[in-house]
C-alpha cells in the first residue's frame, strides 16, 4: 500500500493528540493530569502571579524540557480549578477558606502550603491628586463599606474638594479583594434567619464592599483606571504600584486615632508597621501532584530561590521564620531525605 500525503497528515495529527494527553492534574500515569507531558500548571492570585512567573521563566531556562503554565484567575478561581483537578499549584494572596479546605478533604485532596513573599495592599490615587496624602482606616471603611453614602472627597473630609470619587478594585474572586474587605470593612455579619423557617437553608452572611466600584481581575487595568482619572482611588498589590510609581500615588494608612500614617514600602511591609494591609503570600501544592518529577523539580527550584524570586516579582521575601516553616513543610511532604532549601541556609 502506497503511503500517501493524506496518511502522513493523519499520522501527524494522531501524534499531536497523543502529545496533548496529560497535564496539570494529579494523575500519575498519563491521560488528564498525567506526568508524561512534563507540564506543571499554576493558577490563582494575580498578586502571587508575578513571583510564580519569575519562577517559571528562571526554571524553564535551566529545565527546557518541562513546561510550566502560570495563569491568574484570582485566588478563588485558582482554588476552584484546583478542586476540579486542573491545577497542580495555587497562587494565593490569602489563606484557604474553611469551605475550600472542607471541599478538598471531601475529595481526598491533601495540600502543602508554602510562604513565597510578603505584600502590602496599596491604596492609590491619581498622581495629580495633591489633596489626599493619607486616610484613616475609619475613612477607608466609610468609603468602601456596603451602603456607603460617600460620593465626593468632601464627604470624607470637609476641607477636601466637592468632586465625585470613582473607585477601582480587584474582582470578587481576588484574594486581594477578600483580604482588603476583611481588614478594612470587617468580616461579614450573619443575616438573622426567620425562626419559623426551620427547614430552610441559613441565609448567607452579608459582606463585601459598596456598589458602584469598577472591578477587574487584571491589576494593570486597575492601574490604568486610576492613572487616567484625577478623582479615582483603588487598591492592589504593592508590586503593581512599584512598577507604576510615576502614574499613581500611594496613600498612607493611619491605623488608629493615635497612630501615625504609614506608607507602604519594602521596610514597612517587612516590619509589619504597615497595618492592617500587610499580608503573607502563599503557594498551595497538591501533595499527589508534588510526587510527579516535574512538579517536584519545579517546587524545589522555587523554594531554593524563593527570596530572589519574591524580590524579582516586586515583593518582600519570606522572613527567616517563613523559610524555616517552608523547610519543615517540605521535609514533611518529601520525608527526611528532602534537600534543604538553598534559601534557608545561613
Coordinates of C-alpha atoms in Angstrom, one line a residue:
X1 CA 0.0 0.0 0.0
X2 CA 1.4 3.4 -1.0
X3 CA 2.0 5.9 1.8
X4 CA 0.1 9.0 0.8
X5 CA 0.2 12.6 1.9
X6 CA -3.2 12.2 3.5
X7 CA -2.0 9.3 5.5
X8 CA 1.1 11.2 6.7
X9 CA -1.1 14.1 7.7
X10 CA -3.4 11.8 9.6
X11 CA -0.5 10.2 11.4
X12 CA 0.9 13.6 12.4
X13 CA -2.5 14.6 13.8
X14 CA -2.6 11.4 15.8
X15 CA 0.8 12.0 17.3
X16 CA -0.2 15.6 18.3
X17 CA -3.3 14.2 20.0
X18 CA -1.2 11.8 22.0
X19 CA 1.2 14.5 23.0
X20 CA -1.7 16.6 24.2
X21 CA -2.7 14.0 26.7
X22 CA -1.6 14.6 30.3
X23 CA -1.3 17.9 32.0
X24 CA -1.6 19.5 35.4
X25 CA -3.9 17.3 37.5
X26 CA -2.8 14.7 40.0
X27 CA -3.0 11.7 37.8
X28 CA 0.2 9.7 37.6
X29 CA 0.1 7.5 34.5
X30 CA -0.8 9.7 31.5
X31 CA -4.3 10.9 30.5
X32 CA -5.7 14.1 32.0
X33 CA -3.4 15.1 34.8
X34 CA -0.7 12.6 33.9
X35 CA 3.1 13.1 34.3
X36 CA 4.2 12.2 30.8
X37 CA 3.7 15.6 29.3
X38 CA 6.2 17.2 31.7
X39 CA 3.8 20.1 32.4
X40 CA 3.2 21.9 35.7
X41 CA 0.0 24.0 35.9
X42 CA -0.1 27.0 38.3
X43 CA -3.1 29.3 38.7
X44 CA -4.6 31.8 41.2
X45 CA -3.7 35.1 42.6
X46 CA -2.7 37.9 40.2
X47 CA -0.5 39.2 43.1
X48 CA 1.5 36.0 43.5
X49 CA 1.4 35.6 39.7
X50 CA 4.4 37.9 39.5
X51 CA 6.5 35.6 41.7
X52 CA 5.4 32.4 40.1
X53 CA 6.0 33.9 36.6
X54 CA 9.6 34.8 37.7
X55 CA 9.9 31.2 38.9
X56 CA 8.6 29.9 35.6
X57 CA 10.9 31.9 33.5
X58 CA 14.0 31.1 35.6
X59 CA 13.2 27.4 35.9
X60 CA 12.4 26.8 32.2
X61 CA 15.8 28.5 31.3
X62 CA 17.6 25.6 33.1
X63 CA 14.9 22.9 32.5
X64 CA 13.7 23.4 28.9
X65 CA 12.1 20.0 28.7
X66 CA 9.5 21.0 31.4
X67 CA 6.6 23.3 30.5
X68 CA 5.3 25.5 33.4
X69 CA 1.9 27.2 32.7
X70 CA 1.2 30.1 35.0
X71 CA -2.2 31.8 34.9
X72 CA -4.0 34.3 37.1
X73 CA -7.7 33.8 37.7
X74 CA -7.7 35.1 41.2
X75 CA -7.1 33.2 44.4
X76 CA -10.7 31.9 44.4
X77 CA -10.5 31.0 40.8
X78 CA -7.3 29.1 41.4
X79 CA -8.8 27.1 44.2
X80 CA -11.8 26.3 42.1
X81 CA -9.7 24.9 39.3
X82 CA -7.6 23.1 41.9
X83 CA -10.6 21.3 43.3
X84 CA -11.6 20.3 39.8
X85 CA -8.2 18.6 39.3
X86 CA -7.0 21.1 36.7
X87 CA -4.2 22.7 38.7
X88 CA -1.0 21.5 40.5
X89 CA -0.2 24.7 42.4
X90 CA -2.4 27.5 43.6
X91 CA -1.1 31.0 43.9
X92 CA -2.9 32.5 46.9
X93 CA -2.8 36.0 48.4
X94 CA -4.9 34.8 51.3
X95 CA -5.1 31.5 53.3
X96 CA -7.5 28.8 52.2
X97 CA -11.1 29.3 53.4
X98 CA -12.8 26.7 55.6
X99 CA -15.2 25.7 52.8
X100 CA -12.2 25.2 50.4
X101 CA -10.5 23.1 53.0
X102 CA -13.7 21.1 53.5
X103 CA -14.2 20.5 49.8
X104 CA -10.6 19.4 49.4
X105 CA -10.9 17.0 52.4
X106 CA -14.2 15.6 51.0
X107 CA -12.3 14.8 47.7
X108 CA -9.4 13.3 49.5
X109 CA -7.1 16.1 48.3
X110 CA -4.2 17.0 50.6
X111 CA -2.0 20.0 50.0
X112 CA 1.0 21.7 51.5
X113 CA 1.3 25.5 51.9
X114 CA 4.5 27.5 51.5
X115 CA 5.1 31.2 52.0
X116 CA 6.7 32.8 49.0
X117 CA 6.7 36.5 49.9
X118 CA 5.1 39.4 51.8
X119 CA 3.0 42.1 50.4
X120 CA 1.2 45.3 51.4
X121 CA -2.1 46.0 49.7
X122 CA -1.5 49.6 48.4
X123 CA -4.2 52.2 48.3
X124 CA -3.5 54.6 45.4
X125 CA -4.9 57.8 44.0
X126 CA -4.1 59.6 40.7
X127 CA -0.6 61.1 40.6
X128 CA -2.2 64.6 40.1
X129 CA -4.2 64.3 43.3
X130 CA -2.5 66.8 45.6
X131 CA -5.2 66.7 48.3
X132 CA -5.2 63.1 49.6
X133 CA -2.0 62.2 51.4
X134 CA -3.3 59.8 54.0
X135 CA -6.6 58.1 55.1
X136 CA -7.5 56.6 58.4
X137 CA -8.8 53.0 58.5
X138 CA -12.2 54.5 59.5
X139 CA -12.2 56.8 56.4
X140 CA -11.4 53.8 54.2
X141 CA -14.2 51.8 55.8
X142 CA -16.6 54.7 55.4
X143 CA -15.6 54.9 51.7
X144 CA -15.7 51.2 50.8
X145 CA -18.3 49.6 53.1
X146 CA -21.7 48.3 51.7
X147 CA -24.3 51.0 51.7
X148 CA -21.7 53.8 51.8
X149 CA -23.1 57.3 51.3
X150 CA -19.7 58.8 50.4
X151 CA -19.8 60.3 47.0
X152 CA -17.2 63.1 47.0
X153 CA -13.9 63.8 48.6
X154 CA -15.7 66.4 50.7
X155 CA -17.8 63.6 52.2
X156 CA -14.6 62.2 53.6
X157 CA -13.1 65.5 54.8
X158 CA -14.9 68.8 54.7
X159 CA -11.7 70.6 53.6
X160 CA -11.4 68.5 50.5
X161 CA -12.9 69.3 47.1
X162 CA -16.6 68.6 46.3
X163 CA -15.7 66.3 43.4
X164 CA -17.1 62.8 42.8
X165 CA -14.8 59.9 43.7
X166 CA -14.5 56.9 41.4
X167 CA -13.4 53.6 42.8
X168 CA -11.4 50.7 41.4
X169 CA -10.8 47.3 42.9
X170 CA -10.0 43.7 42.1
X171 CA -12.9 41.4 41.4
X172 CA -14.6 39.2 43.9
X173 CA -12.5 36.1 43.1
X174 CA -9.4 38.0 44.1
X175 CA -7.6 37.2 47.4
X176 CA -6.6 40.9 47.5
X177 CA -10.3 41.9 47.4
X178 CA -11.1 39.5 50.2
X179 CA -8.2 40.5 52.4
X180 CA -8.9 44.2 51.9
X181 CA -12.6 43.8 52.7
X182 CA -11.9 41.8 55.8
X183 CA -9.1 44.2 57.0
X184 CA -11.0 47.4 56.3
X185 CA -14.7 46.8 56.2
X186 CA -14.7 43.8 58.6
X187 CA -15.9 40.3 58.5
X188 CA -19.4 39.8 57.1
X189 CA -22.2 39.6 59.7
X190 CA -24.7 36.7 59.5
X191 CA -28.2 37.6 58.5
X192 CA -30.9 36.8 61.1
X193 CA -32.9 33.8 59.9
X194 CA -36.6 33.5 60.0
X195 CA -37.2 31.3 63.1
X196 CA -40.3 29.9 61.6
X197 CA -38.4 28.6 58.6
X198 CA -36.8 25.7 60.4
X199 CA -36.1 23.6 57.2
X200 CA -34.8 26.5 55.1
X201 CA -31.1 26.9 54.5
X202 CA -29.4 29.6 56.6
X203 CA -29.1 33.0 54.8
X204 CA -25.6 33.8 53.6
X205 CA -23.6 36.3 55.5
X206 CA -23.7 39.9 54.2
X207 CA -20.3 41.4 53.4
X208 CA -18.2 42.7 50.6
X209 CA -17.9 46.3 49.5
X210 CA -20.1 49.0 48.2
X211 CA -21.8 49.1 44.8
X212 CA -20.6 51.2 42.0
X213 CA -16.9 50.1 42.1
X214 CA -15.2 49.4 38.8
X215 CA -13.7 45.9 39.3
X216 CA -11.2 43.9 37.2
X217 CA -9.3 40.7 37.6
X218 CA -6.4 42.5 35.8
X219 CA -4.3 44.7 38.1
X220 CA -2.9 46.6 35.2
X221 CA -6.5 47.6 34.2
X222 CA -6.9 49.0 37.8
X223 CA -3.6 50.9 37.5
X224 CA -4.7 52.4 34.2
X225 CA -8.1 53.3 35.6
X226 CA -6.6 55.3 38.5
X227 CA -3.8 56.7 36.4
X228 CA -6.3 58.2 33.9
X229 CA -8.8 59.6 36.3
X230 CA -7.8 62.5 38.6
X231 CA -10.6 61.7 41.1
X232 CA -10.0 57.9 41.2
X233 CA -8.9 55.7 44.1
X234 CA -8.2 52.0 44.1
X235 CA -6.1 49.2 45.7
X236 CA -3.9 46.3 44.6
X237 CA -0.7 44.5 45.5
X238 CA 2.4 46.6 46.2
X239 CA 4.3 45.3 43.2
X240 CA 1.8 46.9 40.8
X241 CA 2.2 50.2 42.5
X242 CA 6.0 49.9 42.5
X243 CA 6.0 49.3 38.7
X244 CA 3.9 52.4 38.1
X245 CA 5.2 55.0 40.6
X246 CA 5.1 57.8 38.1
X247 CA 1.4 57.1 37.3
X248 CA -0.2 56.6 40.6
X249 CA 0.4 57.9 44.2
X250 CA 0.3 55.7 47.3
X251 CA -1.9 56.8 50.2
X252 CA -0.6 56.5 53.8
X253 CA -2.8 54.4 56.1
X254 CA -3.5 55.6 59.6
X255 CA -4.3 52.6 61.8
X256 CA -5.9 54.2 64.8
X257 CA -6.6 57.7 66.1
X258 CA -3.2 58.0 67.8
X259 CA -1.2 56.2 65.1
X260 CA 1.0 57.9 62.5
X261 CA 0.0 57.4 58.9
X262 CA 2.3 54.8 57.3
X263 CA 3.2 54.5 53.6
X264 CA 3.7 51.0 52.1
X265 CA 7.3 50.2 51.4
X266 CA 9.7 47.3 51.5
X267 CA 10.7 48.3 55.0
X268 CA 7.2 48.9 56.5
X269 CA 5.9 45.7 54.9
X270 CA 8.8 43.7 56.3
X271 CA 8.5 45.1 59.9
X272 CA 4.7 44.8 59.8
X273 CA 4.2 48.5 60.6
X274 CA 2.1 49.0 57.5
X275 CA -1.1 47.8 59.2
X276 CA -3.7 46.4 58.6
X277 CA -2.8 45.8 55.0
X278 CA 0.4 43.8 55.2
X279 CA 0.0 40.1 54.4
X280 CA 1.9 36.9 53.5
X281 CA 1.7 35.4 50.0
X282 CA 1.4 31.6 49.5
X283 CA 1.5 28.8 47.1
X284 CA -0.5 25.6 47.8
X285 CA 0.9 22.5 46.2
X286 CA -1.2 19.4 45.8
X287 CA 0.6 16.5 47.6
X288 CA -0.2 13.9 45.0
X289 CA 1.0 16.2 42.2
X290 CA 4.2 17.0 44.1
X291 CA 5.3 13.4 43.6
X292 CA 5.5 13.9 39.9
X293 CA 9.1 14.5 38.9
X294 CA 8.4 17.8 37.0
X295 CA 6.4 19.2 39.9
X296 CA 9.0 18.2 42.5
X297 CA 11.8 19.8 40.4
X298 CA 9.8 23.0 39.9
X299 CA 8.8 23.2 43.5
X300 CA 12.4 22.6 44.6
X301 CA 13.7 25.3 42.3
X302 CA 11.0 27.7 43.5
X303 CA 11.8 27.1 47.2
X304 CA 15.6 27.1 46.8
X305 CA 15.4 30.5 45.1
X306 CA 12.3 32.0 46.7
X307 CA 14.0 35.0 48.3
X308 CA 15.3 36.2 44.9
X309 CA 12.1 35.3 43.1
X310 CA 10.0 37.3 45.6
X311 CA 12.1 40.4 45.0
X312 CA 12.1 39.8 41.2
X313 CA 8.3 39.8 41.5
X314 CA 8.3 43.1 43.3
X315 CA 7.6 41.9 46.9
X316 CA 9.4 41.4 50.2
X317 CA 11.0 38.0 50.5
X318 CA 9.9 35.4 53.1
X319 CA 11.3 36.0 56.6
X320 CA 13.7 33.6 58.2
X321 CA 10.7 32.2 60.2
X322 CA 8.8 31.8 56.9
X323 CA 11.8 29.9 55.4
X324 CA 12.1 27.7 58.4
X325 CA 8.4 26.8 58.2
X326 CA 8.8 26.2 54.5
X327 CA 11.6 23.8 55.1
X328 CA 9.6 21.9 57.8
X329 CA 6.7 21.6 55.4
X330 CA 8.9 20.4 52.6
X331 CA 10.5 17.8 54.8
X332 CA 7.0 16.6 55.8
X333 CA 6.0 16.4 52.2
X334 CA 9.0 14.5 50.9
X335 CA 10.4 12.9 54.1
X336 CA 13.7 13.4 55.9
X337 CA 15.6 12.9 52.7
X338 CA 14.2 16.2 51.3
X339 CA 17.1 18.5 50.5
X340 CA 17.5 21.7 52.5
X341 CA 16.4 24.8 50.5
X342 CA 19.3 26.9 49.5
X343 CA 17.3 30.0 50.6
X344 CA 17.0 28.7 54.1
X345 CA 20.8 28.2 54.6
X346 CA 22.5 30.8 56.8

